[in-house]
XYZ file of C-alpha atoms in Angstrom:
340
model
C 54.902 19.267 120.117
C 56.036 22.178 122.504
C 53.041 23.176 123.354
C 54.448 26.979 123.937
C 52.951 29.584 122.696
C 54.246 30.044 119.219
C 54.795 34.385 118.038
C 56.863 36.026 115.223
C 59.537 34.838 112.984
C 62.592 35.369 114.898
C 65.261 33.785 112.459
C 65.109 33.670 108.985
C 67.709 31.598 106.932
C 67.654 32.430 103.284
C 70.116 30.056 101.149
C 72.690 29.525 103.341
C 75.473 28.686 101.211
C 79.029 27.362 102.875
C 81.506 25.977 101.002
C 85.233 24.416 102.041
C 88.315 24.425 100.211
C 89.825 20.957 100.700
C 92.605 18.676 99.140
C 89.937 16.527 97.434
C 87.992 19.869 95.683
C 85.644 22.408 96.730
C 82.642 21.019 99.271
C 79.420 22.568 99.341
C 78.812 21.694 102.847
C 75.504 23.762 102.864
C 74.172 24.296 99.190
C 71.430 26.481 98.794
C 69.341 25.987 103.066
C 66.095 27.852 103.983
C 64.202 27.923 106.880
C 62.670 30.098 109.605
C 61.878 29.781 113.075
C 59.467 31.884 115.204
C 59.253 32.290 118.739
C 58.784 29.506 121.209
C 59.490 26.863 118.401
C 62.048 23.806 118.056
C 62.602 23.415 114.240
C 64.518 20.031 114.678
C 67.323 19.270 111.810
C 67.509 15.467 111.490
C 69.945 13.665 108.485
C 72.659 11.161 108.469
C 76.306 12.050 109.496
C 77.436 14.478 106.745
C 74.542 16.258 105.505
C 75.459 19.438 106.837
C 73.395 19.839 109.923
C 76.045 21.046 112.110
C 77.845 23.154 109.495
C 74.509 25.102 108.912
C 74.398 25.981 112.471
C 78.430 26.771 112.963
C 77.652 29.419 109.757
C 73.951 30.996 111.395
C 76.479 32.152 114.205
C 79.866 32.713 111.848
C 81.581 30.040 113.698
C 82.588 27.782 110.500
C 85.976 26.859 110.499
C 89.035 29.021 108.797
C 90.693 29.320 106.888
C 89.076 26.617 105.163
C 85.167 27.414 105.372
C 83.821 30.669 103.967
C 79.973 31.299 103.259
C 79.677 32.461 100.101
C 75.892 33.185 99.630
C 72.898 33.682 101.242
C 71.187 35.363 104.248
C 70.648 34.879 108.661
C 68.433 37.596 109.710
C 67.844 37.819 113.125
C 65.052 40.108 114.354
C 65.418 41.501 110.852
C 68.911 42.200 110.914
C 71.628 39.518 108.557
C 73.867 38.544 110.929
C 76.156 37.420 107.522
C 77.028 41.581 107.108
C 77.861 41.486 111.140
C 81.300 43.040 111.501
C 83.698 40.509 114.014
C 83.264 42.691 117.038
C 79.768 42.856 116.224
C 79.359 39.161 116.040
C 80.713 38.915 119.588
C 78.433 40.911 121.194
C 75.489 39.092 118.916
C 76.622 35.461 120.428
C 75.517 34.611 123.847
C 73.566 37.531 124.153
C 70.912 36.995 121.368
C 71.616 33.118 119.922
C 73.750 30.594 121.753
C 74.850 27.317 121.241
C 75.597 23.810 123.022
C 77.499 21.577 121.625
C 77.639 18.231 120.927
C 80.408 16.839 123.639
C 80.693 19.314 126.861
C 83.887 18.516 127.637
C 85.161 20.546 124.831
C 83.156 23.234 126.153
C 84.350 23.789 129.319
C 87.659 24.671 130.587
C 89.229 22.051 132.793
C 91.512 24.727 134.847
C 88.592 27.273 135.602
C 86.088 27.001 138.222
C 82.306 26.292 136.756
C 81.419 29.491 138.675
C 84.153 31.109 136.888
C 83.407 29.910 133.485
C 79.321 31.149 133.726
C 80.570 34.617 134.964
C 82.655 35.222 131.983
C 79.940 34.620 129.695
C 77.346 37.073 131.771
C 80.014 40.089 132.294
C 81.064 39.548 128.614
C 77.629 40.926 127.866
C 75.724 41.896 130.868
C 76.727 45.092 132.863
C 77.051 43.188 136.330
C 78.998 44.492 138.742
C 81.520 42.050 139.675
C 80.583 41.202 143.071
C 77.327 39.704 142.001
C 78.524 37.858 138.915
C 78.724 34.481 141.564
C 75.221 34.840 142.495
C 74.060 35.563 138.899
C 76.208 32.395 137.849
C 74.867 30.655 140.967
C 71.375 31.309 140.106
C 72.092 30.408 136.096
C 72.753 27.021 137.649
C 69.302 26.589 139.838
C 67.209 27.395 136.705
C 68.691 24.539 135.068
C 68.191 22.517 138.022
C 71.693 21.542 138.944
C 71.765 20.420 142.609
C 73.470 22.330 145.549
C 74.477 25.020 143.168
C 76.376 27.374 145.955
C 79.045 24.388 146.268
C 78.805 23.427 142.537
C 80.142 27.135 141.525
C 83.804 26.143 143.143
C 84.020 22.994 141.381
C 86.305 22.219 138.404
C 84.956 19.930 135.297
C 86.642 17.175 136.220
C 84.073 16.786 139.490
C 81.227 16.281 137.560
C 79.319 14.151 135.887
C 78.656 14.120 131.657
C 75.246 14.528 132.532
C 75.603 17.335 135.211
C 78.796 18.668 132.749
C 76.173 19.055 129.757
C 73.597 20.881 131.917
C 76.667 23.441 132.953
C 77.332 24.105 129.576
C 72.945 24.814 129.175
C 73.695 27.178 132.132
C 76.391 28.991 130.185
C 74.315 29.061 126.688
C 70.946 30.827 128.128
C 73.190 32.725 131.508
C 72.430 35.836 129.154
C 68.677 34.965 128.448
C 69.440 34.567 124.429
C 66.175 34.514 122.185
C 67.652 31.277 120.168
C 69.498 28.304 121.302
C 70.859 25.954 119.382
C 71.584 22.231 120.473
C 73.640 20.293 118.236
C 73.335 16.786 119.201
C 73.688 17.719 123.318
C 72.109 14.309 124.173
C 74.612 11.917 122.483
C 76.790 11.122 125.217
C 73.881 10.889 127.990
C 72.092 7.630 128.910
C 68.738 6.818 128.355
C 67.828 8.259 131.813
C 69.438 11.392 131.983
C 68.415 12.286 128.199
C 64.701 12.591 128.899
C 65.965 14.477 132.365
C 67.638 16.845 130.130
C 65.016 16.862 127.574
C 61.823 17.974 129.738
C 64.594 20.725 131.163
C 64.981 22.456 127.506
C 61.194 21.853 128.041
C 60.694 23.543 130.991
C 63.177 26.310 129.476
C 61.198 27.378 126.857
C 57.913 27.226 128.409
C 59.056 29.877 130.820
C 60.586 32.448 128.425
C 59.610 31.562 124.846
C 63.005 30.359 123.872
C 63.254 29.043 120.182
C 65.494 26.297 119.667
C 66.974 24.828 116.880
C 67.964 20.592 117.854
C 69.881 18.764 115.706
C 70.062 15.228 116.073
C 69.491 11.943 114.740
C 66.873 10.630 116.930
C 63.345 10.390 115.123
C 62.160 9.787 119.005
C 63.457 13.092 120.247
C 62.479 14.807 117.477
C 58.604 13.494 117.886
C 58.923 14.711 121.393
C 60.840 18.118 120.992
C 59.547 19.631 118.160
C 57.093 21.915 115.723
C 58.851 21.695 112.636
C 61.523 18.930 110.803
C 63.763 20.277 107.939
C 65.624 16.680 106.562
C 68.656 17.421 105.240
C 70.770 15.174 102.594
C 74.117 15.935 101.086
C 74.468 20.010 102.139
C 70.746 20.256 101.335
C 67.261 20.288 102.811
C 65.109 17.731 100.925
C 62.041 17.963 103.230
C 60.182 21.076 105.379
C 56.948 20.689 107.199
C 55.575 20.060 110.927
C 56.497 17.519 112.547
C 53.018 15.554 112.335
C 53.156 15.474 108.484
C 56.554 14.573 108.721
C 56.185 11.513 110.609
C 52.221 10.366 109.213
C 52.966 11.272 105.432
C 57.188 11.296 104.551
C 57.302 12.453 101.205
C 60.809 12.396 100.646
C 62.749 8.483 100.242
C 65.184 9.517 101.896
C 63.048 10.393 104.836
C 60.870 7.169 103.944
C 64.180 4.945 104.563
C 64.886 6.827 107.713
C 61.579 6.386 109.241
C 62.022 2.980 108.262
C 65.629 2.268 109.970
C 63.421 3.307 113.529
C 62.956 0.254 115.231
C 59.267 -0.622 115.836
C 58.035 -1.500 119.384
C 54.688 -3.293 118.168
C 56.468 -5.919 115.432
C 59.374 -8.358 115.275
C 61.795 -8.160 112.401
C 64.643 -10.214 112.016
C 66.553 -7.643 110.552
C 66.614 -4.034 111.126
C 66.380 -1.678 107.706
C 69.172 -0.258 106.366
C 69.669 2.452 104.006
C 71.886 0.800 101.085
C 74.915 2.818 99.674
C 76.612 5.759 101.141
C 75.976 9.287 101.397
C 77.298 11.517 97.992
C 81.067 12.944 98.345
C 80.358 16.602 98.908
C 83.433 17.690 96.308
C 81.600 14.988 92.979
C 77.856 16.122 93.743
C 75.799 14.749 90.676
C 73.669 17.012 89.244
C 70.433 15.394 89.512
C 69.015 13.960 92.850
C 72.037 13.159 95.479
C 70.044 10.737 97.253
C 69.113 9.129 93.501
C 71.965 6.267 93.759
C 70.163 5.138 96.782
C 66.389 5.660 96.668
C 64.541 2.334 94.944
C 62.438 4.716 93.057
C 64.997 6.654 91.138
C 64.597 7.247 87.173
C 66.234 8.942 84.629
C 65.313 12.623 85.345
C 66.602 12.375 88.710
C 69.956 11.693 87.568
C 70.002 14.472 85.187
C 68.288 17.298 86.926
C 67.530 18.408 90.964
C 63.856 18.481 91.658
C 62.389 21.681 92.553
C 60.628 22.028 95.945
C 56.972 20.665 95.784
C 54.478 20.694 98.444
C 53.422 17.447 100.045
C 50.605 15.480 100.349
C 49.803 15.831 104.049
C 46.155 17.089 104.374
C 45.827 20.602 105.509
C 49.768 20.674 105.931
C 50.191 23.558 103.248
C 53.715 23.969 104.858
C 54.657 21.118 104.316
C 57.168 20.262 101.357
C 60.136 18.321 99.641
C 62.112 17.696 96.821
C 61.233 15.057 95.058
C 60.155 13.844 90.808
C 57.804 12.143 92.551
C 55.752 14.007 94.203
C 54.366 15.287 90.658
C 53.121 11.699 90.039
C 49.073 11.557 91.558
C 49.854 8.176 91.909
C 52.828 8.404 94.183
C 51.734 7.468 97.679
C 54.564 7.946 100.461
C 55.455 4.391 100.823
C 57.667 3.255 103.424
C 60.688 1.240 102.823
């Protein structure tokens, strides 16, 4: 858990839906996604490669690609307002300012002809009325909060002088430069060893405890996501199959499909000759059944869950009213979140 002091709804996703228009069909790369996040949380989005964790966040800030993506349903209110009837301009001025987000590699983030200086500066005067003089020591001081080293001399230097891990915390220093109110972190940790991922880590930390940031983290790391944050949304084939808190997520799964990932998590107090796998692949987003798209790989499948999609059903977490999943199973009393 955070531990920050938690307020208000800030965001408030209402059945996202994005679909693509590809050679193989139509994709429904988020079907149908709900979920809210209030101030001074991490709602952490976990899933396999595929299940449309990255894609939800590209459409929250209208970034999903063109011609080829379009959302087609649904609602992102942000402090009340749905970002999805945002005119382009309007969108512009919403980015950075009020929601930002760091991607996944930062060296597709920053430009390798422009000074790091130069790069944080375009982001504040792009939405801050600075006067240009000071826009170095507002860029210089964007990189001291995020605890870059020797900032005055790091301000002249080009991308190619520093380090991934020093690169990705440049690119943190150009996502909150504007103070947004959500940030979201798609995988930021990927390419950082083990070392300079916790550094990072107890800086988004640090972050957030000082000015309430909310933060949506997608990854696949069950560890980060026990460290990082309040609430876990598991999502399978352009769909969230389980919502709750973190604790309930991890002590009672109710979903299989969150059952076999918690199982694939190596185990520091056993010995196993052989690590579990999920069997099968994830469903082709353009043939979705229209039952259960994790029922070709879950053990406990029947014949409903071919036929029709469960509804969402709370779990069985003691006092965890929030959380839920969609599962057949959860209507059996006898079903008991086994693992894998």
């Amino acid at each position: 858990m955070t531990g920050a002091s938690l307020g208000d709804v800030i965001l408030e996703v209402e059945h996202l839906e994005t679909h693509l228009d590809t050679k193989m069909g139509l994709v429904k790369a988020v079907d149908g996604v709900s979920f809210s996040l209030r101030r001074g949380e991490t709602l952490g989005i976990v899933g396999e490669s595929g299940s449309g964790k990255s894609m939800t966040a590209l459409s929250i800030l209208r970034l999903a690609p063109r011609p080829a993506a379009r959302i087609v349903g649904g609602r992102v209110l942000l402090d009340g307002k749905d970002l999805l009837r945002h005119g382009a301009e309007e969108m512009r001025r919403v980015r950075g300012r009020f929601i930002s987000m760091v991607l996944q590699d930062p060296q597709t983030s920053l430009n390798p002809v422009y000074t790091i200086g130069g790069q944080i500066a375009e982001a504040i005067a792009m939405h801050r009325d600075v006067p240009r003089p000071e826009l170095l020591s507002r860029a210089v001081a964007a990189l001291r909060r995020v605890r870059v080293a020797a900032p005055e001399q790091r301000v002249r230097d080009h991308p190619h002088q520093l380090s991934g891990g020093m690169k990705q915390r440049v690119v943190g220093a150009i996502a909150s430069s504007c103070e947004p109110r959500v940030l979201i972190a798609d995988e930021p940790t990927t390419a950082l060893d083990a070392t300079i991922q916790a550094q990072y880590l107890r800086l988004l930390k640090d972050i957030q405890r000082e000015s309430g940031l909310s933060i949506i983290f997608i990854t696949h790391d069950f560890g980060i996501v026990a460290d990082m944050c309040d609430q876990v949304a598991v999502m399978y084939g352009g769909r969230i199959v389980e919502y709750g808190p973190v604790r309930a997520i991890f002590n009672t799964p109710a979903h299989p499909y969150t059952q076999a990932l918690l199982s694939s998590v190596p185990a520091v107090d056993r010995t196993v000759e052989r690590l579990y796998s999920i069997p099968g692949q994830p469903p082709s987003l353009w043939d979705l059944p229209p039952g259960c798209r994790f029922e070709p790989r879950c053990r406990w499948a029947e014949p409903r869950c071919r036929r029709e999609y469960p509804p969402v059903l709370p779990g069985r977490g003691a006092g965890d009213a929030a959380h839920s999943a969609s599962c057949w199973k959860l209507e059996d009393p006898e079903w008991d979140n086994p693992r894998c």
